């Protein structure tokens, strides 16, 4: 699975690092580091991280077919519901 983060869009909210810490991490207060080749077992966590990004800076190839409720649950968690 291939990940791309638009680092020009990323604002450092770190929702992705919270939801998929094996793939995303904050280096300092504002710099995101990530593994662009995520493992298949991270699929559900990645779907939640992609959906939770407030600025939609993350895209992932190969997330088709992931349970749609994972994305909705992540959006609700990010909104504090």
Short mmCIF file of C-alpha atoms in Angstrom, two decimals:
data_model
loop_
_atom_site.label_atom_id
_atom_site.label_comp_id
_atom_site.label_asym_id
_atom_site.label_seq_id
_atom_site.Cartn_x
_atom_site.Cartn_y
_atom_site.Cartn_z
CA UNK A 1 0.00 0.00 0.00
CA UNK A 2 1.42 3.38 -1.00
CA UNK A 3 0.89 6.57 1.02
CA UNK A 4 1.43 10.14 -0.02
CA UNK A 5 1.18 13.12 2.32
CA UNK A 6 1.06 16.60 0.84
CA UNK A 7 3.42 18.22 3.31
CA UNK A 8 2.49 21.65 1.99
CA UNK A 9 -1.10 21.02 3.09
CA UNK A 10 -0.27 19.25 6.36
CA UNK A 11 -0.84 21.54 9.35
CA UNK A 12 0.54 19.20 12.02
CA UNK A 13 -2.75 18.32 13.70
CA UNK A 14 -1.32 14.79 14.22
CA UNK A 15 -4.63 12.95 13.94
CA UNK A 16 -2.88 10.46 11.65
CA UNK A 17 -0.09 9.88 14.18
CA UNK A 18 -2.66 9.24 16.89
CA UNK A 19 -4.68 6.79 14.75
CA UNK A 20 -1.79 4.98 13.01
CA UNK A 21 1.33 5.46 15.15
CA UNK A 22 3.23 2.66 13.40
CA UNK A 23 3.02 4.61 10.13
CA UNK A 24 2.91 8.32 11.08
CA UNK A 25 4.86 10.27 13.71
CA UNK A 26 5.49 13.88 14.56
CA UNK A 27 9.12 14.98 14.63
CA UNK A 28 9.16 18.07 16.76
CA UNK A 29 6.01 20.15 16.94
CA UNK A 30 5.26 20.60 13.26
CA UNK A 31 7.04 18.04 11.09
CA UNK A 32 5.29 14.84 10.05
CA UNK A 33 7.33 11.77 9.16
CA UNK A 34 5.72 8.68 7.71
CA UNK A 35 6.36 5.35 6.03
CA UNK A 36 5.17 5.66 2.42
CA UNK A 37 5.02 1.86 2.10
CA UNK A 38 2.62 0.85 4.86
CA UNK A 39 2.03 -2.78 5.70
CA UNK A 40 -1.23 -4.44 4.69
CA UNK A 41 -2.15 -5.17 8.34
CA UNK A 42 -2.32 -1.38 8.89
CA UNK A 43 -5.18 -1.04 6.37
CA UNK A 44 -7.99 -0.18 8.80
CA UNK A 45 -5.89 2.22 10.88
CA UNK A 46 -4.72 3.95 7.70
CA UNK A 47 -8.30 4.35 6.49
CA UNK A 48 -9.15 6.05 9.77
CA UNK A 49 -6.05 8.27 9.61
CA UNK A 50 -6.81 9.34 6.03
CA UNK A 51 -10.42 10.14 6.92
CA UNK A 52 -9.45 12.01 10.09
CA UNK A 53 -7.03 14.44 8.44
CA UNK A 54 -8.74 17.84 8.82
CA UNK A 55 -7.01 19.24 5.72
CA UNK A 56 -7.19 16.04 3.64
CA UNK A 57 -3.43 15.98 3.12
CA UNK A 58 -3.14 12.16 3.00
CA UNK A 59 -3.87 9.91 0.05
CA UNK A 60 -3.45 6.15 0.03
CA UNK A 61 -3.49 3.74 -2.89
CA UNK A 62 -5.04 0.39 -2.08
CA UNK A 63 -7.61 1.39 0.53
CA UNK A 64 -10.57 0.47 -1.70
CA UNK A 65 -12.91 -1.94 -0.02
CA UNK A 66 -12.13 -0.85 3.53
CA UNK A 67 -15.17 -0.77 5.77
CA UNK A 68 -16.83 2.61 5.18
CA UNK A 69 -17.74 2.87 8.86
CA UNK A 70 -14.05 3.13 9.75
CA UNK A 71 -13.84 6.45 7.96
CA UNK A 72 -17.05 7.73 9.52
CA UNK A 73 -15.90 6.68 12.99
CA UNK A 74 -12.62 8.55 12.50
CA UNK A 75 -14.42 11.71 11.37
CA UNK A 76 -16.69 11.57 14.43
CA UNK A 77 -13.68 11.06 16.73
CA UNK A 78 -11.92 14.04 15.16
CA UNK A 79 -15.06 16.16 15.60
CA UNK A 80 -15.33 15.13 19.26
CA UNK A 81 -18.62 13.28 18.88
#
